[in-house]
Short mmCIF file of C-alpha atoms and ligand atoms in Angstrom, two decimals:
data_model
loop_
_atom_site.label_atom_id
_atom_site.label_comp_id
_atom_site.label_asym_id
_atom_site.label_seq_id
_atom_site.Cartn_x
_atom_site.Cartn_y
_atom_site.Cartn_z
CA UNK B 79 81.18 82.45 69.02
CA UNK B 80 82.26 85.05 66.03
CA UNK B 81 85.00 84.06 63.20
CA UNK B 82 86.89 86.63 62.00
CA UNK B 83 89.67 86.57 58.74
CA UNK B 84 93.28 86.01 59.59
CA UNK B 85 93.39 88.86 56.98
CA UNK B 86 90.45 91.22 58.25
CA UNK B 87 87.52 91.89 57.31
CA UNK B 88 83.95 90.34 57.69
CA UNK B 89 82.92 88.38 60.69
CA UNK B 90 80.92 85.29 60.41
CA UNK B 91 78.89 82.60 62.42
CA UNK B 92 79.52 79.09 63.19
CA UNK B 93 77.31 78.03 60.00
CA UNK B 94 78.92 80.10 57.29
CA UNK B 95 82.88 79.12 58.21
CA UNK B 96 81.44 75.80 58.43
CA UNK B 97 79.63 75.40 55.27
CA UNK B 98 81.34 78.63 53.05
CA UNK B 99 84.84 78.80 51.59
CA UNK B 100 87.57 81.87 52.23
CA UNK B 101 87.10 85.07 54.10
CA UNK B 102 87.68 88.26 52.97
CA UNK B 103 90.99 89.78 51.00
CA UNK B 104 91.73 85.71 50.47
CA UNK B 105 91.84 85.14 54.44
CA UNK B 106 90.89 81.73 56.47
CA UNK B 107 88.34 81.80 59.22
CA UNK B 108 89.23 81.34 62.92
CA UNK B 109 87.50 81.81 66.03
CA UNK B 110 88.04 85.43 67.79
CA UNK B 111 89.25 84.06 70.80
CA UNK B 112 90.42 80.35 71.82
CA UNK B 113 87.25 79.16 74.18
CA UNK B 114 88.88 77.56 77.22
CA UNK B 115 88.31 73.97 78.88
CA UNK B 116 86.81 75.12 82.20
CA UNK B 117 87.57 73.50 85.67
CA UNK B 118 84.23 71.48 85.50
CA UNK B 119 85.19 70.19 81.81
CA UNK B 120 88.27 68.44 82.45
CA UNK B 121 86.70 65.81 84.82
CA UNK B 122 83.87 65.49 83.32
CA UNK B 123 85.95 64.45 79.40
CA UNK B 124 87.31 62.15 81.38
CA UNK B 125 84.26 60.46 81.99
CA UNK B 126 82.89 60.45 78.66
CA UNK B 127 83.38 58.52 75.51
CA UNK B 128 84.46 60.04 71.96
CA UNK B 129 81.19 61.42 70.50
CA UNK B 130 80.27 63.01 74.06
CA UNK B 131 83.65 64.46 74.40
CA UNK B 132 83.20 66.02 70.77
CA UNK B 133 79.81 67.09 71.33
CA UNK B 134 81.01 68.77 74.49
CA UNK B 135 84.62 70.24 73.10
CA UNK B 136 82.73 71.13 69.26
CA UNK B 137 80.16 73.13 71.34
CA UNK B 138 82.65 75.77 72.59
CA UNK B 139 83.08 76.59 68.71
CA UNK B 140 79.30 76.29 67.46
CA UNK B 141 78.34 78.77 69.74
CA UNK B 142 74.83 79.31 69.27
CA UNK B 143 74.32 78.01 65.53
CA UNK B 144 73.43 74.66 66.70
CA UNK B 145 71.76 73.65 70.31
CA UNK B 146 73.96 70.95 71.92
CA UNK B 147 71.48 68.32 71.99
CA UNK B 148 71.08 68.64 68.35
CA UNK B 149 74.71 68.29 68.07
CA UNK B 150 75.30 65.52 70.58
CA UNK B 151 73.05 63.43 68.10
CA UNK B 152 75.30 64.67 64.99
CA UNK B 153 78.36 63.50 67.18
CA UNK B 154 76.86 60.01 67.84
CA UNK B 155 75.97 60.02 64.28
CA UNK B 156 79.59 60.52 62.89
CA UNK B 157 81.47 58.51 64.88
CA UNK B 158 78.58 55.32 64.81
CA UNK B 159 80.84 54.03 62.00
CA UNK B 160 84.11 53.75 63.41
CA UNK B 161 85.76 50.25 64.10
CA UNK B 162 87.54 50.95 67.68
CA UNK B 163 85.36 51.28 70.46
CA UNK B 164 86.94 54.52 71.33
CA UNK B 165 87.37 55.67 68.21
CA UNK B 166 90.88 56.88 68.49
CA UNK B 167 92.39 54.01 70.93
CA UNK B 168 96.16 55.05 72.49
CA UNK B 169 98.59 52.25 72.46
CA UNK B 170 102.31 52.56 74.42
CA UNK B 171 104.80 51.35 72.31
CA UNK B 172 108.17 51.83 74.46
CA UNK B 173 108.99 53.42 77.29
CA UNK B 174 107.34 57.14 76.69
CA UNK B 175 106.50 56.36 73.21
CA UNK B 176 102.60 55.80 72.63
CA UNK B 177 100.74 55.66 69.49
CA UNK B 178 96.92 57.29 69.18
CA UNK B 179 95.48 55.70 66.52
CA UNK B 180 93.42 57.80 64.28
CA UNK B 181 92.84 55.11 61.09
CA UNK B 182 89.50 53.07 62.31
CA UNK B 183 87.25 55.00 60.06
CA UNK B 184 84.97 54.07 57.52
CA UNK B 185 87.86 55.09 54.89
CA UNK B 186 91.08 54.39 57.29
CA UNK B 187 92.84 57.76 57.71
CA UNK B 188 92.26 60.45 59.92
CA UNK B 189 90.58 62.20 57.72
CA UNK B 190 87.14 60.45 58.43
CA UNK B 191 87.29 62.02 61.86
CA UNK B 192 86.23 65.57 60.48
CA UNK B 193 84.71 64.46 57.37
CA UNK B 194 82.61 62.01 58.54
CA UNK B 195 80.84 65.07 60.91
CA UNK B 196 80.93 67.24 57.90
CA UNK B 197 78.36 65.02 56.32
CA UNK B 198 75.42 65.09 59.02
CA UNK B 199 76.91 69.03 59.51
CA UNK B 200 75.26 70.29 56.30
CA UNK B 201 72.39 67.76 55.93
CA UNK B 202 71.71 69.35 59.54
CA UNK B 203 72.20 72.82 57.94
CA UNK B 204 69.98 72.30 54.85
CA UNK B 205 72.58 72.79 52.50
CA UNK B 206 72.22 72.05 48.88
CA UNK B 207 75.70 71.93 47.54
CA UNK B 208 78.16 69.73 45.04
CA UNK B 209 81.73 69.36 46.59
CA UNK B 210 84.30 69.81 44.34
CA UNK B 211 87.95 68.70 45.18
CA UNK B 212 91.20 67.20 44.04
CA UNK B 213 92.53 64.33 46.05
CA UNK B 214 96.05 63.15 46.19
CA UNK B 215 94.88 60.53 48.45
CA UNK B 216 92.94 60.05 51.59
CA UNK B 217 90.36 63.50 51.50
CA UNK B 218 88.95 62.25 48.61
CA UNK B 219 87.51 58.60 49.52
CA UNK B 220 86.93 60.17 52.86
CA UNK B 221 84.76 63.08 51.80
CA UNK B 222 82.70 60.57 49.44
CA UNK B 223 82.01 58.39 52.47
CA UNK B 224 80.89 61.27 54.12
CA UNK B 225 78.12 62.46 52.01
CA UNK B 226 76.97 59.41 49.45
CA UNK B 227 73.47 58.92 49.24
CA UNK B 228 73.12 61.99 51.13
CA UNK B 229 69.65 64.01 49.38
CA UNK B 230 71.00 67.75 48.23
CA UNK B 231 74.65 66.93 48.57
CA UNK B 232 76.92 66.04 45.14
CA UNK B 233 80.60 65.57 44.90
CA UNK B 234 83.04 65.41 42.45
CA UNK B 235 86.09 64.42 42.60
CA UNK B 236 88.90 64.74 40.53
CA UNK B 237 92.15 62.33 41.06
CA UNK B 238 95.70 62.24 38.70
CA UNK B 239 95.18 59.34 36.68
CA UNK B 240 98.13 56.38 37.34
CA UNK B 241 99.07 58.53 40.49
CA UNK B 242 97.67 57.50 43.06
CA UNK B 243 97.51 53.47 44.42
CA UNK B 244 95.04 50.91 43.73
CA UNK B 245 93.73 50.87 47.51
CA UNK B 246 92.91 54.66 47.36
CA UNK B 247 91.94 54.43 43.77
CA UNK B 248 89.56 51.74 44.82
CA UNK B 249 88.12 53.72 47.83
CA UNK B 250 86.54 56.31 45.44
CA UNK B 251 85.68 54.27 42.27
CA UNK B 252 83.83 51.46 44.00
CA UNK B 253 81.63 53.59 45.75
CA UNK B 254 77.96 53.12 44.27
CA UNK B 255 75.97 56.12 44.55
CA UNK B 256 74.05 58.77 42.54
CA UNK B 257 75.38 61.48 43.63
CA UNK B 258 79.02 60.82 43.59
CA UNK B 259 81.33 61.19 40.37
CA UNK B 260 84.74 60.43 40.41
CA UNK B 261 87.06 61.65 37.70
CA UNK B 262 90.69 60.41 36.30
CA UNK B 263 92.45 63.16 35.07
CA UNK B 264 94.77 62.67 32.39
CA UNK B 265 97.28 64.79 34.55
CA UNK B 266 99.23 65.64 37.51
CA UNK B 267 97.50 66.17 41.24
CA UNK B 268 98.46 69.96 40.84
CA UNK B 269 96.35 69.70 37.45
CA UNK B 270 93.20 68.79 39.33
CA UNK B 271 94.21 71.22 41.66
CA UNK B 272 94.86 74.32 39.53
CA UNK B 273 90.87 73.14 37.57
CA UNK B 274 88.89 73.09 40.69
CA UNK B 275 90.74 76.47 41.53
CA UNK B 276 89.68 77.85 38.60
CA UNK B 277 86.33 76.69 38.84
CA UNK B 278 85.86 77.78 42.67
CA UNK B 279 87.09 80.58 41.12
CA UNK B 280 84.29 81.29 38.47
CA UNK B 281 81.37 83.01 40.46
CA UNK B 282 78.93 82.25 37.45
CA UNK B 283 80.00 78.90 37.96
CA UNK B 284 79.78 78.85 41.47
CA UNK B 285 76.04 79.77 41.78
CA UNK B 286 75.05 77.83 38.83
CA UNK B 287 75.91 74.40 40.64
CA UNK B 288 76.44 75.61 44.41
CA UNK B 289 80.14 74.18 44.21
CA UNK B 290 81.90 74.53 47.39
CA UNK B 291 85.44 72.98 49.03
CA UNK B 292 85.96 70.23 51.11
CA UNK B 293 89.83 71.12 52.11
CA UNK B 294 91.22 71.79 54.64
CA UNK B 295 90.94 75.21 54.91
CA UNK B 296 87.34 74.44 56.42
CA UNK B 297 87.31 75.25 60.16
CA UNK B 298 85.14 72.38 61.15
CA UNK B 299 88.08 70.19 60.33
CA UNK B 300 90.27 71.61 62.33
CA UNK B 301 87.50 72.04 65.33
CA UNK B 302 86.63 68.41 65.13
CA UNK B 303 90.40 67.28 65.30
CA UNK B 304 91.03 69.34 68.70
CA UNK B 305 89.10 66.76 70.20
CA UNK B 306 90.88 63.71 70.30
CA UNK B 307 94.05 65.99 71.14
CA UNK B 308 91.99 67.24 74.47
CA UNK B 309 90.91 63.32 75.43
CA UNK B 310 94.48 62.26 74.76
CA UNK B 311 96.23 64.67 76.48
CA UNK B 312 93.68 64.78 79.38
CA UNK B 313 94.38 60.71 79.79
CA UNK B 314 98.01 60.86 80.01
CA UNK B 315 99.12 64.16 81.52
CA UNK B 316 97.77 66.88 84.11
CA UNK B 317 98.19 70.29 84.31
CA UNK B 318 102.03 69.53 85.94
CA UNK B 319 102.71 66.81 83.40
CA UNK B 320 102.10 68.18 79.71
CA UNK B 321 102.08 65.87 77.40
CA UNK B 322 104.00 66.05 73.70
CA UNK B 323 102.68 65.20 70.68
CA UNK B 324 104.70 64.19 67.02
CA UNK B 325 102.23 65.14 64.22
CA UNK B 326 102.80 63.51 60.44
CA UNK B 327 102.32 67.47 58.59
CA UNK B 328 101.34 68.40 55.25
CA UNK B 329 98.39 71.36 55.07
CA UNK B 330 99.47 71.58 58.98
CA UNK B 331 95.54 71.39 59.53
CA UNK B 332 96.28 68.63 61.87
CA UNK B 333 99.73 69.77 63.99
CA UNK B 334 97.25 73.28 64.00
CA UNK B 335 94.48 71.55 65.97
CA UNK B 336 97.09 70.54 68.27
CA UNK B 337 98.22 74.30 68.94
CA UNK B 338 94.61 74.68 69.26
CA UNK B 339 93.74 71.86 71.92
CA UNK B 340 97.04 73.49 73.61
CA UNK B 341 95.50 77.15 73.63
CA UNK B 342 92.18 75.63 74.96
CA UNK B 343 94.29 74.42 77.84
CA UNK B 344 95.18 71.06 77.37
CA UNK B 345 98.16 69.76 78.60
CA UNK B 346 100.20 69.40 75.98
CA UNK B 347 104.09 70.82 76.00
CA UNK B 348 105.75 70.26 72.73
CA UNK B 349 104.38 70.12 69.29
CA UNK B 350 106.72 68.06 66.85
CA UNK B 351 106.00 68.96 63.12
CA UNK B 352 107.06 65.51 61.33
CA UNK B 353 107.18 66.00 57.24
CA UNK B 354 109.56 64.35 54.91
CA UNK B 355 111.63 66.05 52.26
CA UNK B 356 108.84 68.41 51.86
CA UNK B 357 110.00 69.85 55.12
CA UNK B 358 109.19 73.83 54.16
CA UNK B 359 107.54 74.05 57.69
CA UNK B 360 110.05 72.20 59.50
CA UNK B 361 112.56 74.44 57.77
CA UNK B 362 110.08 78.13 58.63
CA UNK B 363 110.08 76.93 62.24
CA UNK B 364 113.94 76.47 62.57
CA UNK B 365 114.78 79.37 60.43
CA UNK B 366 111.98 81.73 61.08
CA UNK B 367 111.76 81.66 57.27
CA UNK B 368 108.87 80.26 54.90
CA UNK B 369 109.96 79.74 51.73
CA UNK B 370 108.25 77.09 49.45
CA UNK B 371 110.36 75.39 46.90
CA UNK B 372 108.62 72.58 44.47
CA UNK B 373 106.93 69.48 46.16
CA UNK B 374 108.82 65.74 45.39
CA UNK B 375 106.77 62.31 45.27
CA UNK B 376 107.52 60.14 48.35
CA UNK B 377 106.27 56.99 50.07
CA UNK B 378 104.28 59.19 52.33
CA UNK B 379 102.36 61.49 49.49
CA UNK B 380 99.78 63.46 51.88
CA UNK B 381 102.69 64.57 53.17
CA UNK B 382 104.12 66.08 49.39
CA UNK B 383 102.97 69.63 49.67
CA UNK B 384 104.93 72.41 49.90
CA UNK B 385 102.34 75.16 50.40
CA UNK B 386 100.75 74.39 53.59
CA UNK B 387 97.49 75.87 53.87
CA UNK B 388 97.42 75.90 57.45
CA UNK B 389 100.54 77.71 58.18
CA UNK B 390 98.77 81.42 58.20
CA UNK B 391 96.52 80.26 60.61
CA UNK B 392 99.53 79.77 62.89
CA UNK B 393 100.99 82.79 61.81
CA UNK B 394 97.75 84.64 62.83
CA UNK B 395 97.65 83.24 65.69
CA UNK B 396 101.72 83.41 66.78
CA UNK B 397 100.65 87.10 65.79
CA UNK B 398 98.26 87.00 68.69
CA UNK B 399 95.72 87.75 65.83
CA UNK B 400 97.32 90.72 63.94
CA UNK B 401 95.36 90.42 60.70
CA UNK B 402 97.11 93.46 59.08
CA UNK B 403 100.30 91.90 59.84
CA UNK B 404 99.52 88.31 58.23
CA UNK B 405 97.64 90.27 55.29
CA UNK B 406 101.37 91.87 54.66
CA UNK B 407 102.98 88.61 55.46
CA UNK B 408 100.75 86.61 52.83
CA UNK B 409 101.43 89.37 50.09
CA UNK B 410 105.02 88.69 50.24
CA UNK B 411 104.99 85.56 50.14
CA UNK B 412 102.61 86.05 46.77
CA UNK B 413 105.55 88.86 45.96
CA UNK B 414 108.55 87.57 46.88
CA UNK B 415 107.91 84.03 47.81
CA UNK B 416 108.83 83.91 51.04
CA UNK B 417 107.28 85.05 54.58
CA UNK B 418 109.73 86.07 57.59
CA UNK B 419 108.33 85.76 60.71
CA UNK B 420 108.34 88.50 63.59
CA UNK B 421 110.25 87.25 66.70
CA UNK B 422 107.49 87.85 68.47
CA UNK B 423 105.72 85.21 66.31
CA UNK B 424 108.83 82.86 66.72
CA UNK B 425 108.55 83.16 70.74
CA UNK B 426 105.37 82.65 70.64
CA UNK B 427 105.66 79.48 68.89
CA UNK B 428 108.83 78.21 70.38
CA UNK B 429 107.36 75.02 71.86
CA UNK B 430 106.89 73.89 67.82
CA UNK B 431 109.50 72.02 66.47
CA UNK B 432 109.67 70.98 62.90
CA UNK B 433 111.83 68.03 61.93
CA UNK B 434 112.20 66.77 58.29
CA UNK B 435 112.72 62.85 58.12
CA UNK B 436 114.07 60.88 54.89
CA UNK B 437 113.11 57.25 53.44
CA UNK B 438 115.61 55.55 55.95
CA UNK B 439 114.61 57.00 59.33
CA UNK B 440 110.73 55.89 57.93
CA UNK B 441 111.77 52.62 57.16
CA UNK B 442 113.79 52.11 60.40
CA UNK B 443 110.51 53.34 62.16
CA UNK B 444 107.85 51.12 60.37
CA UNK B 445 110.73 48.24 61.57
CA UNK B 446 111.31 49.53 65.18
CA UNK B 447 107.41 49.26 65.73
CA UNK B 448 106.71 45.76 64.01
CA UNK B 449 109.65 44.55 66.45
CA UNK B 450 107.49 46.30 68.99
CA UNK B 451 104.41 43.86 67.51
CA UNK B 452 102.73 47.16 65.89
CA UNK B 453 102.51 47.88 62.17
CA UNK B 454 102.29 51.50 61.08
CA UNK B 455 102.03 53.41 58.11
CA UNK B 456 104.60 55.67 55.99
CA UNK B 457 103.00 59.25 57.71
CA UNK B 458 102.82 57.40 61.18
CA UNK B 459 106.62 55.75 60.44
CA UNK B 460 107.70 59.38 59.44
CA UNK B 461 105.79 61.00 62.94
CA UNK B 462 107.31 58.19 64.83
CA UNK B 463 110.86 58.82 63.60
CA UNK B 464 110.86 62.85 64.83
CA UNK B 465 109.49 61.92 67.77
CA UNK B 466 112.36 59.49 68.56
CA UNK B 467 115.06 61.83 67.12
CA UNK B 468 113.93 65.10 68.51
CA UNK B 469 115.42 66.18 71.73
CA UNK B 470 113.02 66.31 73.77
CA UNK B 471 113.72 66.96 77.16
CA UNK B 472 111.99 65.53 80.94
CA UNK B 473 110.46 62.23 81.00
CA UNK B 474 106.93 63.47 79.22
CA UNK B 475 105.05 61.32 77.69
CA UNK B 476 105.05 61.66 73.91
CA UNK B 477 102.10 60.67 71.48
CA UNK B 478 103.05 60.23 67.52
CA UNK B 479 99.40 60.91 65.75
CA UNK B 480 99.06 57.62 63.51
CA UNK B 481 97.08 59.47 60.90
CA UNK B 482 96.65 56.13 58.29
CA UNK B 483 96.19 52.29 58.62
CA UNK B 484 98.98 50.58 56.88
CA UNK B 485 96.67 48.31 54.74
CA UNK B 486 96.46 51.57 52.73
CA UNK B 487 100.27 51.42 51.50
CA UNK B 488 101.05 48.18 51.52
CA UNK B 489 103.79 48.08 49.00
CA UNK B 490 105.86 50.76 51.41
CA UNK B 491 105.14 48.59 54.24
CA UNK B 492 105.68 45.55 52.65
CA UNK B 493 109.48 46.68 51.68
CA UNK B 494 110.45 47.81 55.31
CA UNK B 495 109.38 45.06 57.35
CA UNK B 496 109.52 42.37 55.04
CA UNK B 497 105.19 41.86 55.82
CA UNK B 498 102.24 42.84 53.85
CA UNK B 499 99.77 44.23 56.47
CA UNK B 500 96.52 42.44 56.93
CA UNK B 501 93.89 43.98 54.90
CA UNK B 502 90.93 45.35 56.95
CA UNK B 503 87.48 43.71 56.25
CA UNK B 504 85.85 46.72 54.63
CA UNK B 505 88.83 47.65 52.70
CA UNK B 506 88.62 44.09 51.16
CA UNK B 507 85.18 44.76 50.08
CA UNK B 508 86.12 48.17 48.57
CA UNK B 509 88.63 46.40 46.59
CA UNK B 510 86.06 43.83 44.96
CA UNK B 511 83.60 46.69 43.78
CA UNK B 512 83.04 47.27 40.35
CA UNK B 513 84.83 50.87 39.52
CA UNK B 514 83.02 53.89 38.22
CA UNK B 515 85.16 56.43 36.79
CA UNK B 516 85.12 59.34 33.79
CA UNK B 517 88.64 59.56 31.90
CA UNK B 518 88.78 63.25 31.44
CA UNK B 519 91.86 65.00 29.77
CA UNK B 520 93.13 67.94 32.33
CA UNK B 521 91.26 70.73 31.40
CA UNK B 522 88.30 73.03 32.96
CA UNK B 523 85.84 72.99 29.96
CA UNK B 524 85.38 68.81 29.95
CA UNK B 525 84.81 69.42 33.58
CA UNK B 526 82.66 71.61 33.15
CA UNK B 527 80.87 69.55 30.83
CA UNK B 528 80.72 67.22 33.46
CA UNK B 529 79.41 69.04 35.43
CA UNK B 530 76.50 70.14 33.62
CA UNK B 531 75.46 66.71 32.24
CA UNK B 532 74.88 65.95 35.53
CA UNK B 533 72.54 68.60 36.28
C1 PLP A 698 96.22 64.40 55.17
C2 PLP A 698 97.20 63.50 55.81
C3 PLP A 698 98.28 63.99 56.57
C4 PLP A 698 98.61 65.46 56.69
O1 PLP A 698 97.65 66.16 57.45
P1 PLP A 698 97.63 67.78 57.41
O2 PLP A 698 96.49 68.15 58.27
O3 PLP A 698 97.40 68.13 55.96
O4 PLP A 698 98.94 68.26 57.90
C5 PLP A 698 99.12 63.08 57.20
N1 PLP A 698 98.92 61.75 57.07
C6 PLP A 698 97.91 61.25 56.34
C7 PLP A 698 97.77 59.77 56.21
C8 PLP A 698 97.00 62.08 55.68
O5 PLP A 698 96.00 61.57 54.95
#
């Protein structure tokens, strides 16, 4: 399998999209075709559990960078940590409502299930890096569970000070290991963001301390989330009964993987893009417009973006892989500030709708599943909600992604159904650790410095 640039250019193997940053002229890496789920596949998923199923569905994207025995034994080894037997156990909630549960990882959001591979991934690979990132919640704790105590591997990781809660906080600080450093900055999230730009950025830099990115513009996140997409859809549909799936967006990496999983040949019909007031995808797909306006602070922040990453990917492929037109599309957004999609790119994404869902509807949704005996978080209340307010037609089945345990926002729980959610054992113990944190004002020099007194 080759990767190619949504905006031309250089090709690349399995190994470099995996492990390296951006391709050229500022692109994102994607496969050159969309491997399909063969006759022989389909029953045989079905017999398998998770880490089989990913070792057997991550293969088609490898290619030949990594034999699949080898990466059966990475599969088993990211997903040994995971509290569900299944790892992503489906619940039906009502009628054609079910829930797939994506929040039993080490750091309880979905996040784990890519990150978690990512850390055997490089140790496999050899690679000597330090991870550099800004977290606004979940990536970060679940990118330092993925590599501490790792030998070669460093991250940093750089949160807004007061801005994010105590649980997630927690998650990072109380994590006891040499080669993790976790940083409050006295700042905003798009602060940390705009230094560890600037620093990936900084080619001196760069070299000097082999930084590299953790977001998720890496394709092995989105690879590694088609899977549970495929083993869902495989379990409750067939190729005459598609099933549709209600996906809690910000970066879109995750709704993505489900246009992904959909290419490969899963049955899956509709793709519902849930966000919140930061609806600027919800808003491209109904309008055929992408215009990104400024991000506001919700309940639900992994959802408080208004630049989705993700979104040329789709446009590449909607383009059916016209790199010269998404190059032209991206500078005008960079020009003008906003993108306007081809019809050709609308059709071909017609069976993605994006619906934008306010505090009420999320609260109404966390209620309507407690009364149901299930507790969910803010991202899974807001997928829930577009899932029961979009019009979505035949009797299909329909699958809201919950993409965090609600332990992890307790005080948003708390004030919808009236009940502080049970805290999970090892979430308990996180929040007993002693913390380790740098106070760091927001600017690139004292991380720098940072930087370098580690070594
Ligand atoms: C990251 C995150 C999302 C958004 O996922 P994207 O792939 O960025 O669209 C939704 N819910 C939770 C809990 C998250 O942590």
């Amino acid at each position: 399998m080759r990767y190619v640039g949504t905006r031309g250019g250089r090709q690349a193997d399995f190994r470099s999209v995996a492990t390296g940053g951006l391709a050229d002229h500022g692109g994102l890496w994607v496969p050159e075709y969309w491997p399909p789920l063969s006759g022989d596949d389909m029953p045989a998923l079905a017999e398998m559990d998770y880490a089989a199923s990913a070792a057997l569905i991550l293969g088609k994207f490898v290619g030949d960078t990594i034999p699949p025995d080898d990466l059966s034994v990475l599969c088993r080894e990211a997903y040994a940590l995971f509290d569900a037997a299944d790892v992503a156990p489906l619940l039906r909630l009502d009628g054609r409502h079910h829930l797939l549960e994506l929040f039993h990882g080490p750091t309880l959001s979905f996040k784990d299930i890519a990150l978690q591979l990512l850390g055997p991934m490089l140790a496999y690979f050899g690679v000597r890096t330090t991870i550099i990132g800004a977290t606004s919640g979940d990536t970060g704790s679940a990118a330092i569970a993925a590599v501490a105590g790792r030998p070669g591997i460093n991250v940093v990781m750089l949160y807004p000070d007061g801005a994010i809660s105590e649980v997630q906080r927690r998650q990072m600080t109380g994590v006891d290991a040499a080669n993790v450093t976790v940083a409050a900055i006295d700042g905003s999230f798009d602060d940390c963001q705009r230094i560890v730009k600037a620093m990936l950025g900084d080619a001196a830099l760069v070299a000097r301390h082999r930084l590299s990115a953790v977001n998720s513009i890496n394709w092995l996140r989105i690879a590694a989330q088609t899977v549970y997409y495929v083993r869902c859809a495989l379990r409750l549909g067939s190729p005459e009964r598609p099933v549709d799936f209600s996906v809690p967006s910000g970066n879109l990496g995750d709704a993505f993987a489900g246009q992904v999983a959909r290419r490969m040949g899963a049955p899956i019909g509709r793709i519902v893009v849930a966000t919140n007031r930061n609806d600027v995808v919800a808003r491209a797909l109904a309008s055929g417009s992408y215009r990104p306006g400024t991000a506001v602070a919700t309940d639900a922040p992994a959802m408080d973006i208004q630049t989705a990453s993700n979104f040329e990917r789709l446009l590449w492929d909607a383009a059916g892989g016209d790199a010269a037109l998404v190059a032209a599309q991206m500078a005008a957004l960079r020009d003008q500030g906003e993108i306007v999609l081809a019809d050709a790119q609308r059709g071909a994404i017609a069976h993605m709708t994006g619906i934008a869902v306010d505090a009420t509807a999320m609260d109404d949704a966390m209620r309507w599943a407690a009364e149901r005996g299930t507790v969910i978080d803010p991202h899974g209340a807001i997928g829930l909600a577009a899932a029961r307010h979009a019009d979505l037609s035949g009797g299909a089945p329909i699958v809201t992604l919950a993409t965090a345990h609600p332990a992890k926002f307790p005080d948003a729980v708390a004030r919808a159904t009236g009940k502080r959610p049970a805290m999970p054992a090892r979430l308990a113990a996180a929040m007993a650790r002693q913390e380790r944190v740098t106070s760091l004002p927001a600017d690139i020099a004292a991380v720098t410095a940072l930087l370098a007194a580690r070594g």
